[in-house]
């Protein structure tokens, strides 16, 4: 095995402000671009009871107008810098990011902070967003892989777990979303404590921090109120296998997901788990790909992955096959994964996994 080399990080600085906001500044020499990203503790795990999907819904509406300008004005603000505003919601966070030419750094930060922290949530925009969300959820019912993915989350975590529902929620709950729900969620989750603002540019980290602090000085955060702490229950560990069958009469193929408790991102076994998963089914030359796709031709797509969130995670197997060969696919997958759990990967499989992950 090749000797490991130390990773040379670019010049950077990490500072926690008195407000609890963490600032990360990274110098990227020779690149005439400025990137900023704000993440706040407003992920799907924070969805209130009976309001699954509210974090995603609230974040989607950020682009639809602020207290200073309407949705068209926000579009002009972003597009006027030649940029695209990306908004992403995971189980643990909501994040907004922009990349612009370096000389527009202050404008970019101002725009990012305005969109993130000054939403209007106009009634007509909330109503339109609700219609779009309900339409998208209805479309998901026609896509077997989407149905399987949504069911896997609930089965793996259990319905009482903060991670135990799809990010986009359920139709019956999305139907109840209103402007007051958005305002209340934003006021209690878009707060500085637990948030992180990252800025990347050609300037030294100290200069980037000065720019960030100058723009933040103009910002008024919604609230310091904190919601009730989440209860991250231990994941269900049943003594035997459980099966959830969803019948879709018009489907000519069967989707298969196998889920078991995994590990959080903070686990000290993170790297060995990634390597082990790659050898099992996370790479194209892996145990399950060989057994299911190459040797038996049961499916074109076979994979395993570790869905690692901040507090806990899942280990997921994913594949599909013809209805007639579903039983065989289940048998082969369980047999190979059971054997792997007992004996682990071979040295040859480990070498291939490490080489694949290292990009060699």
PDB file of C-alpha atoms in Angstrom, residues 135-310:
ATOM      1  CA  UNK A 135     -48.098  18.639  -7.724  1.00  0.00           C
ATOM      2  CA  UNK A 136     -44.537  17.389  -7.266  1.00  0.00           C
ATOM      3  CA  UNK A 137     -45.605  15.005  -4.493  1.00  0.00           C
ATOM      4  CA  UNK A 138     -48.364  13.648  -6.732  1.00  0.00           C
ATOM      5  CA  UNK A 139     -45.840  13.103  -9.535  1.00  0.00           C
ATOM      6  CA  UNK A 140     -43.609  11.144  -7.132  1.00  0.00           C
ATOM      7  CA  UNK A 141     -46.377   8.564  -6.752  1.00  0.00           C
ATOM      8  CA  UNK A 142     -45.941   7.709 -10.438  1.00  0.00           C
ATOM      9  CA  UNK A 143     -42.219   7.067 -10.030  1.00  0.00           C
ATOM     10  CA  UNK A 144     -41.511   3.716  -8.307  1.00  0.00           C
ATOM     11  CA  UNK A 145     -37.953   4.674  -7.335  1.00  0.00           C
ATOM     12  CA  UNK A 146     -39.209   7.830  -5.603  1.00  0.00           C
ATOM     13  CA  UNK A 147     -41.868   5.863  -3.727  1.00  0.00           C
ATOM     14  CA  UNK A 148     -39.228   3.366  -2.613  1.00  0.00           C
ATOM     15  CA  UNK A 149     -36.842   6.103  -1.462  1.00  0.00           C
ATOM     16  CA  UNK A 150     -39.529   7.820   0.618  1.00  0.00           C
ATOM     17  CA  UNK A 151     -40.614   4.554   2.234  1.00  0.00           C
ATOM     18  CA  UNK A 152     -37.002   3.612   3.030  1.00  0.00           C
ATOM     19  CA  UNK A 153     -36.462   6.721   5.170  1.00  0.00           C
ATOM     20  CA  UNK A 154     -39.517   6.024   7.311  1.00  0.00           C
ATOM     21  CA  UNK A 155     -38.698   2.325   7.629  1.00  0.00           C
ATOM     22  CA  UNK A 156     -35.050   2.917   8.475  1.00  0.00           C
ATOM     23  CA  UNK A 157     -35.437   5.639  11.075  1.00  0.00           C
ATOM     24  CA  UNK A 158     -38.934   4.995  12.373  1.00  0.00           C
ATOM     25  CA  UNK A 159     -41.744   7.585  12.246  1.00  0.00           C
ATOM     26  CA  UNK A 160     -40.879   9.145  15.652  1.00  0.00           C
ATOM     27  CA  UNK A 161     -37.270   9.966  14.707  1.00  0.00           C
ATOM     28  CA  UNK A 162     -36.442  13.532  13.545  1.00  0.00           C
ATOM     29  CA  UNK A 163     -34.964  12.001  10.370  1.00  0.00           C
ATOM     30  CA  UNK A 164     -37.923   9.650   9.889  1.00  0.00           C
ATOM     31  CA  UNK A 165     -39.758  11.469   7.086  1.00  0.00           C
ATOM     32  CA  UNK A 166     -38.974  12.608   3.529  1.00  0.00           C
ATOM     33  CA  UNK A 167     -37.495  16.095   3.133  1.00  0.00           C
ATOM     34  CA  UNK A 168     -40.431  17.138   0.939  1.00  0.00           C
ATOM     35  CA  UNK A 169     -42.975  15.874   3.457  1.00  0.00           C
ATOM     36  CA  UNK A 170     -46.392  14.299   2.972  1.00  0.00           C
ATOM     37  CA  UNK A 171     -49.290  15.580   0.899  1.00  0.00           C
ATOM     38  CA  UNK A 172     -51.743  15.657   3.816  1.00  0.00           C
ATOM     39  CA  UNK A 173     -49.388  17.888   5.807  1.00  0.00           C
ATOM     40  CA  UNK A 174     -48.158  20.113   2.977  1.00  0.00           C
ATOM     41  CA  UNK A 175     -51.814  20.957   2.286  1.00  0.00           C
ATOM     42  CA  UNK A 176     -51.925  22.727   5.684  1.00  0.00           C
ATOM     43  CA  UNK A 177     -48.907  24.998   5.125  1.00  0.00           C
ATOM     44  CA  UNK A 178     -49.606  28.724   5.340  1.00  0.00           C
ATOM     45  CA  UNK A 179     -47.749  32.005   5.631  1.00  0.00           C
ATOM     46  CA  UNK A 180     -47.704  31.920   9.427  1.00  0.00           C
ATOM     47  CA  UNK A 181     -46.061  28.485   9.384  1.00  0.00           C
ATOM     48  CA  UNK A 182     -43.254  29.839   7.201  1.00  0.00           C
ATOM     49  CA  UNK A 183     -42.742  32.959   9.294  1.00  0.00           C
ATOM     50  CA  UNK A 184     -42.630  30.980  12.551  1.00  0.00           C
ATOM     51  CA  UNK A 185     -40.215  28.374  11.193  1.00  0.00           C
ATOM     52  CA  UNK A 186     -37.899  31.001   9.733  1.00  0.00           C
ATOM     53  CA  UNK A 187     -37.913  33.096  12.932  1.00  0.00           C
ATOM     54  CA  UNK A 188     -36.835  30.192  15.141  1.00  0.00           C
ATOM     55  CA  UNK A 189     -34.465  28.298  12.831  1.00  0.00           C
ATOM     56  CA  UNK A 190     -32.679  30.963  10.774  1.00  0.00           C
ATOM     57  CA  UNK A 191     -30.586  32.133  13.699  1.00  0.00           C
ATOM     58  CA  UNK A 192     -26.840  32.805  14.070  1.00  0.00           C
ATOM     59  CA  UNK A 193     -26.128  30.191  16.729  1.00  0.00           C
ATOM     60  CA  UNK A 194     -25.379  26.996  14.872  1.00  0.00           C
ATOM     61  CA  UNK A 195     -25.064  28.773  11.505  1.00  0.00           C
ATOM     62  CA  UNK A 196     -21.948  28.921   9.335  1.00  0.00           C
ATOM     63  CA  UNK A 197     -20.953  31.511   6.737  1.00  0.00           C
ATOM     64  CA  UNK A 198     -18.159  30.391   4.405  1.00  0.00           C
ATOM     65  CA  UNK A 199     -16.385  32.812   2.073  1.00  0.00           C
ATOM     66  CA  UNK A 200     -13.789  31.792  -0.510  1.00  0.00           C
ATOM     67  CA  UNK A 201     -11.746  34.171  -2.642  1.00  0.00           C
ATOM     68  CA  UNK A 202      -8.329  35.296  -3.825  1.00  0.00           C
ATOM     69  CA  UNK A 203      -7.759  37.576  -0.807  1.00  0.00           C
ATOM     70  CA  UNK A 204      -6.027  36.443   2.398  1.00  0.00           C
ATOM     71  CA  UNK A 205      -8.360  34.938   5.039  1.00  0.00           C
ATOM     72  CA  UNK A 206      -8.097  38.082   7.204  1.00  0.00           C
ATOM     73  CA  UNK A 207      -9.340  40.232   4.329  1.00  0.00           C
ATOM     74  CA  UNK A 208     -12.196  37.860   3.576  1.00  0.00           C
ATOM     75  CA  UNK A 209     -13.222  37.913   7.239  1.00  0.00           C
ATOM     76  CA  UNK A 210     -13.231  41.725   7.201  1.00  0.00           C
ATOM     77  CA  UNK A 211     -15.576  41.738   4.186  1.00  0.00           C
ATOM     78  CA  UNK A 212     -17.900  39.216   5.829  1.00  0.00           C
ATOM     79  CA  UNK A 213     -18.028  41.107   9.136  1.00  0.00           C
ATOM     80  CA  UNK A 214     -18.655  44.412   7.384  1.00  0.00           C
ATOM     81  CA  UNK A 215     -21.691  42.993   5.589  1.00  0.00           C
ATOM     82  CA  UNK A 216     -22.941  41.112   8.660  1.00  0.00           C
ATOM     83  CA  UNK A 217     -22.905  44.339  10.647  1.00  0.00           C
ATOM     84  CA  UNK A 218     -25.855  45.478   8.527  1.00  0.00           C
ATOM     85  CA  UNK A 219     -27.861  42.315   9.246  1.00  0.00           C
ATOM     86  CA  UNK A 220     -30.611  41.804  11.770  1.00  0.00           C
ATOM     87  CA  UNK A 221     -31.230  38.140  12.489  1.00  0.00           C
ATOM     88  CA  UNK A 222     -34.860  37.107  12.895  1.00  0.00           C
ATOM     89  CA  UNK A 223     -34.661  35.855  16.470  1.00  0.00           C
ATOM     90  CA  UNK A 224     -32.554  34.267  19.157  1.00  0.00           C
ATOM     91  CA  UNK A 225     -35.490  32.079  20.169  1.00  0.00           C
ATOM     92  CA  UNK A 226     -34.656  28.386  20.063  1.00  0.00           C
ATOM     93  CA  UNK A 227     -37.080  25.553  19.352  1.00  0.00           C
ATOM     94  CA  UNK A 228     -37.410  22.551  21.638  1.00  0.00           C
ATOM     95  CA  UNK A 229     -34.274  20.350  21.360  1.00  0.00           C
ATOM     96  CA  UNK A 230     -34.714  17.358  19.086  1.00  0.00           C
ATOM     97  CA  UNK A 231     -34.793  13.844  20.491  1.00  0.00           C
ATOM     98  CA  UNK A 232     -32.568  11.670  18.313  1.00  0.00           C
ATOM     99  CA  UNK A 233     -33.848   8.289  19.411  1.00  0.00           C
ATOM    100  CA  UNK A 234     -31.769   5.192  18.924  1.00  0.00           C
ATOM    101  CA  UNK A 235     -32.635   3.635  15.589  1.00  0.00           C
ATOM    102  CA  UNK A 236     -34.928   0.584  15.669  1.00  0.00           C
ATOM    103  CA  UNK A 237     -32.971  -2.665  15.783  1.00  0.00           C
ATOM    104  CA  UNK A 238     -35.433  -5.490  15.305  1.00  0.00           C
ATOM    105  CA  UNK A 239     -34.235  -9.056  16.005  1.00  0.00           C
ATOM    106  CA  UNK A 240     -35.386 -10.219  12.570  1.00  0.00           C
ATOM    107  CA  UNK A 241     -36.056  -8.909   9.090  1.00  0.00           C
ATOM    108  CA  UNK A 242     -39.062  -6.697   8.430  1.00  0.00           C
ATOM    109  CA  UNK A 243     -40.570  -6.262   4.977  1.00  0.00           C
ATOM    110  CA  UNK A 244     -42.613  -3.389   3.596  1.00  0.00           C
ATOM    111  CA  UNK A 245     -44.388  -4.171   0.316  1.00  0.00           C
ATOM    112  CA  UNK A 246     -45.920  -1.415  -1.810  1.00  0.00           C
ATOM    113  CA  UNK A 247     -48.140  -2.752  -4.591  1.00  0.00           C
ATOM    114  CA  UNK A 248     -48.075  -0.893  -7.924  1.00  0.00           C
ATOM    115  CA  UNK A 249     -50.145  -2.997 -10.350  1.00  0.00           C
ATOM    116  CA  UNK A 250     -48.982  -1.307 -13.573  1.00  0.00           C
ATOM    117  CA  UNK A 251     -45.240  -1.625 -12.874  1.00  0.00           C
ATOM    118  CA  UNK A 252     -43.228  -4.125 -14.969  1.00  0.00           C
ATOM    119  CA  UNK A 253     -40.200  -3.812 -12.684  1.00  0.00           C
ATOM    120  CA  UNK A 254     -39.779  -4.126  -8.952  1.00  0.00           C
ATOM    121  CA  UNK A 255     -37.740  -1.675  -6.907  1.00  0.00           C
ATOM    122  CA  UNK A 256     -35.811  -3.152  -3.973  1.00  0.00           C
ATOM    123  CA  UNK A 257     -34.365  -1.299  -0.992  1.00  0.00           C
ATOM    124  CA  UNK A 258     -32.698  -2.944   1.980  1.00  0.00           C
ATOM    125  CA  UNK A 259     -31.974  -0.678   4.929  1.00  0.00           C
ATOM    126  CA  UNK A 260     -30.233  -1.078   8.276  1.00  0.00           C
ATOM    127  CA  UNK A 261     -28.806   1.310  10.910  1.00  0.00           C
ATOM    128  CA  UNK A 262     -25.617   3.045   9.784  1.00  0.00           C
ATOM    129  CA  UNK A 263     -23.293   5.629  11.315  1.00  0.00           C
ATOM    130  CA  UNK A 264     -23.328   9.448  11.709  1.00  0.00           C
ATOM    131  CA  UNK A 265     -20.835  11.668   9.873  1.00  0.00           C
ATOM    132  CA  UNK A 266     -19.009  12.265  13.162  1.00  0.00           C
ATOM    133  CA  UNK A 267     -18.199   8.581  13.675  1.00  0.00           C
ATOM    134  CA  UNK A 268     -14.491   7.822  14.240  1.00  0.00           C
ATOM    135  CA  UNK A 269     -15.012   4.904  11.846  1.00  0.00           C
ATOM    136  CA  UNK A 270     -16.073   7.207   8.992  1.00  0.00           C
ATOM    137  CA  UNK A 271     -13.201   6.435   6.634  1.00  0.00           C
ATOM    138  CA  UNK A 272     -13.096   2.691   7.159  1.00  0.00           C
ATOM    139  CA  UNK A 273     -16.871   2.583   6.697  1.00  0.00           C
ATOM    140  CA  UNK A 274     -16.582   4.434   3.369  1.00  0.00           C
ATOM    141  CA  UNK A 275     -13.925   1.986   2.164  1.00  0.00           C
ATOM    142  CA  UNK A 276     -15.930  -1.028   3.343  1.00  0.00           C
ATOM    143  CA  UNK A 277     -19.080   0.249   1.627  1.00  0.00           C
ATOM    144  CA  UNK A 278     -17.188   0.871  -1.610  1.00  0.00           C
ATOM    145  CA  UNK A 279     -15.960  -2.733  -1.609  1.00  0.00           C
ATOM    146  CA  UNK A 280     -19.482  -4.017  -0.905  1.00  0.00           C
ATOM    147  CA  UNK A 281     -21.506  -2.069  -3.466  1.00  0.00           C
ATOM    148  CA  UNK A 282     -20.341   1.535  -3.644  1.00  0.00           C
ATOM    149  CA  UNK A 283     -18.054   1.057  -6.634  1.00  0.00           C
ATOM    150  CA  UNK A 284     -18.519  -0.421 -10.095  1.00  0.00           C
ATOM    151  CA  UNK A 285     -16.092  -3.256  -9.319  1.00  0.00           C
ATOM    152  CA  UNK A 286     -17.641  -4.405  -6.041  1.00  0.00           C
ATOM    153  CA  UNK A 287     -19.008  -7.588  -4.528  1.00  0.00           C
ATOM    154  CA  UNK A 288     -22.691  -6.897  -5.155  1.00  0.00           C
ATOM    155  CA  UNK A 289     -22.216  -5.469  -8.651  1.00  0.00           C
ATOM    156  CA  UNK A 290     -20.290  -8.597  -9.644  1.00  0.00           C
ATOM    157  CA  UNK A 291     -22.816 -10.978  -8.059  1.00  0.00           C
ATOM    158  CA  UNK A 292     -26.019  -9.290  -9.252  1.00  0.00           C
ATOM    159  CA  UNK A 293     -25.156  -7.501 -12.493  1.00  0.00           C
ATOM    160  CA  UNK A 294     -22.108  -9.255 -13.944  1.00  0.00           C
ATOM    161  CA  UNK A 295     -22.633 -12.872 -12.911  1.00  0.00           C
ATOM    162  CA  UNK A 296     -26.445 -13.146 -13.010  1.00  0.00           C
ATOM    163  CA  UNK A 297     -27.675 -10.211 -15.082  1.00  0.00           C
ATOM    164  CA  UNK A 298     -30.477  -9.514 -12.603  1.00  0.00           C
ATOM    165  CA  UNK A 299     -30.200  -5.737 -12.747  1.00  0.00           C
ATOM    166  CA  UNK A 300     -28.385  -2.973 -14.575  1.00  0.00           C
ATOM    167  CA  UNK A 301     -28.215  -0.816 -11.432  1.00  0.00           C
ATOM    168  CA  UNK A 302     -26.894  -2.096  -8.087  1.00  0.00           C
ATOM    169  CA  UNK A 303     -25.462   0.053  -5.304  1.00  0.00           C
ATOM    170  CA  UNK A 304     -24.978   0.486  -1.593  1.00  0.00           C
ATOM    171  CA  UNK A 305     -24.399   3.761   0.176  1.00  0.00           C
ATOM    172  CA  UNK A 306     -24.035   5.208   3.631  1.00  0.00           C
ATOM    173  CA  UNK A 307     -26.605   7.944   4.242  1.00  0.00           C
ATOM    174  CA  UNK A 308     -24.742   9.772   7.001  1.00  0.00           C
ATOM    175  CA  UNK A 309     -26.423  12.644   8.817  1.00  0.00           C
ATOM    176  CA  UNK A 310     -25.082  14.633  11.748  1.00  0.00           C
TER     177      UNK A 310
END
